[in-house]
Amino acid sequence: MKFLILLCSLSLFGSAASAQILNVVSTYPADGDFAVDTDSIVITFNQKINFDPLFLEESDFSFFIGPEDSVEKLGASLSEDSLSVIFYGNLAPNTDYVALLEYAEGINGEILESPYLFHFTTFPNSGQFVVEGYLTKEDLSTEFGENVIVYLSDESINIEFDDNDCMDEECDGDGEAEPMYASFADPTTGFYSIPSVREGTYFPIAIGLFFDDENSEDIIPELYFFDPDSDYEPNSFEINSTIAPNDTLSGIDLRKLELFPITFSEAVEIAQDEINNLENDPVIIGGGTYYAAFDMYYEKNGESNLKINQKSHNVTPTRFLNNKPKQPSYIEIDDDGEIIDFISTPNGLQIQWQIYGYDAVKDSVFSLEISPFGALFNEYIGAEDAELPEGVEFTSIKPLPEVYINSDEAASIIENAGGTSFRAQFSGEEGFWNMNLEALHSYWDYELDPTPNAPVMWRAEYSGFSYDPETSEYTDGYLLILLDIETGEVIYTDSEGGSFNPTSHITFDEAVAISDTLLDQLPNDPVIIGGATRYSSFDIAFNRTGKMGSDRVYSKKGKSIIDNEFIVDPDGNAFSWEMYAYDAVKDSALSFIVTEFEAYLDGYFSDNDLEEDFSFSDLKPITVNHIDSDSAAFLIDAEGGLEFRSKLSELDSEWYWEMELEILHNFFDYPLDNTPNAPVTWRGDYYAWAYDEGSESFLMDSLIIYLDAETGAVLYSSIPVSNEDEPETPEEFSLSQNYPNPFNPTTNIPFTLSEASRVEISVYSILGQKVATIVNGLYPVGSHNIQWDARNLASGVYIYRMQAGGFTQTKKMILLK
């Protein structure tokens, strides 16, 4: 597990000190156990615990065991008396483990008094050494309580303060810092002592987290590391019997890492040292950074997926480098060097910059990630892989001049030239904005003279979006400002923006017509194979998984929400559609976003991106005689969609729903015939949820309807609908067979209720061990369908049981991976 993932996953220690005290009574294995041979880890509390293993990844219950790559995680459960949480997994032999429970909640709202740390090992004996030292006392925050944790790792940390891409497997091995041994530091003295360490070479790391009292979602980390030579490079130490003859190594003192934002010219200076080590004497051609509204930063987890007023001529440097910008951690430092806030004002200072260079011998560009602590080199990109505008070559891009105005002065000019007033339009709870600030010879953006004769420029590109709940109007905007980088003169501005009412929507067929212009520009004559949009009862619908709809279609990683969607009735009209096409020459699918005003490419997907055993060539193209989306939506409403929404609005709890409307040959999801023989379908997929305050549990419901895309005939509905005007009330409780079965990794479980009742559906292994609770809440009379994701379980036969009132029924299901 990478250090940054650990840093982000550690939730906020000691965040609520009210109510009763919740404590850990015991663990199995116990702290200090050796020769451990077990397939489960048990944490027992002094009170009953609020814990749902089905939603472990999304819950506040936070438990970590490392090294992560030495643990095969198989799931979790709650003991029958609700006093113990049990984690199942396989442990590697001859491995030292450190386990940390940092947050748990009792069923009555009690919060874990303090994080709980314990060690154990599968070695036949424990390590013999003790490592101790101090966190520099003047650096030690008194706000942490007992929540500064010191780790020992055999890997150095990679001091990158935004590396979202390294959440992916492709970054494994870069900057990993697996915790191997750990202890808490004394909050008063900063002293720490880590026992049971084996001889070796280690990098010590200390982390502290706390809540911002005024906004409990603000996470502000502090980091301490071993730096005896004060060069801001993490150092290691060695321990063995020669160095520590009495088995104790003292004096491993740690200092706090303080973050100071830098200007562009300071970033260039840091980059130059790295560039001097490269061959062929490359030259710097520019660089840039990114700013965003605070709310947007959190809503999108540091990465904006919004595409507002993107024009074909606005090609940013990060796009021609074929590399999306990484957003820094927007941390502002006051005069005393303390972390105080997230930067949300474009002031020309930033924690992280990208610097771009050009190698004339290779005719390639490259980028460097620059922070105050050094430079990280990215790969070379040749002209054939770049996304340069037509007619632009690397050789026509001028190098950065020796004398130029710095980023802080440029930002001041840009903000006074319209940036400040632009951001003011999109500030507040109902709006957000972002801004790219780049120094580059991006002459293709300079409409007055889009030739290499144009000067090197400071380029500021703003995008904004807001919603007015009183008028139900949406406003988006775009602002481009170009400065002469040597003089600071504003040489060009361009803007778009205005209010529009979300009743102006397009159907799928209208989106197809708008797509033709984009498809005509692409090679290999790709053909449209489908499209999707999404509706929601939210004021603004946000992505539940962070995945685009294309991921939903092709890799089936979970539900998604399409960008630029607007909240309307599910009538088959939408502000934007995500369209899918197939390129037979590349044997790749592509997705693109279509609105009433434009269509733009979102990305290609190859067979390597698939998680299912089928090829894109299996997907049938959309025929000309399909019914349009408005007709499909009407039929889906008549089949049960309208009743589904109406039923939710009449219930006591406040229910929310989302609905995906998709036309595609998605035979892999079609329960009646999941082979290429299945027809192209319109699919209406409803998912609904509510929170029951009485039981403190989440309620869920769903509805899936498939129509033949050509005839509109109803092919399948996950609930039976009567031919009468009013739906029939089920005569009895029943639990139906899951579908599909076998399944991987999701399946649907239908059930019916003859009266409103509290329902529990649990899953057990073939040996009778409970592995998941799928449903536990109050449901109304009628037919229901629950989708279950079993990706965390191993292949095998499982038993699922429904209990409702005095009714109990069990059935078997097969998970086949």
Short mmCIF file of N, CA and C in Angstrom, two decimals, residues 81 249 265 282 375 420 455 483:
data_model
loop_
_atom_site.label_atom_id
_atom_site.label_comp_id
_atom_site.label_asym_id
_atom_site.label_seq_id
_atom_site.Cartn_x
_atom_site.Cartn_y
_atom_site.Cartn_z
N ASP A 81 -23.43 -11.44 19.02
CA ASP A 81 -23.73 -10.52 20.12
C ASP A 81 -23.36 -9.07 19.80
N LEU A 249 17.88 1.10 19.89
CA LEU A 249 18.49 2.17 19.09
C LEU A 249 17.74 3.45 19.39
N SER A 265 8.60 30.55 -11.36
CA SER A 265 10.04 30.67 -11.56
C SER A 265 10.81 29.81 -10.56
N PRO A 282 17.92 19.33 -23.37
CA PRO A 282 16.56 19.80 -23.64
C PRO A 282 16.33 21.19 -23.06
N ALA A 375 11.84 17.22 -7.99
CA ALA A 375 11.21 17.03 -9.30
C ALA A 375 11.00 15.55 -9.55
N THR A 420 -11.38 37.65 -11.32
CA THR A 420 -12.06 37.79 -10.03
C THR A 420 -13.57 37.87 -10.21
N PRO A 455 3.53 35.75 -29.48
CA PRO A 455 4.48 35.68 -28.37
C PRO A 455 4.22 34.47 -27.47
N LEU A 483 -1.79 36.66 -21.73
CA LEU A 483 -0.86 37.77 -21.49
C LEU A 483 0.42 37.53 -22.27
#
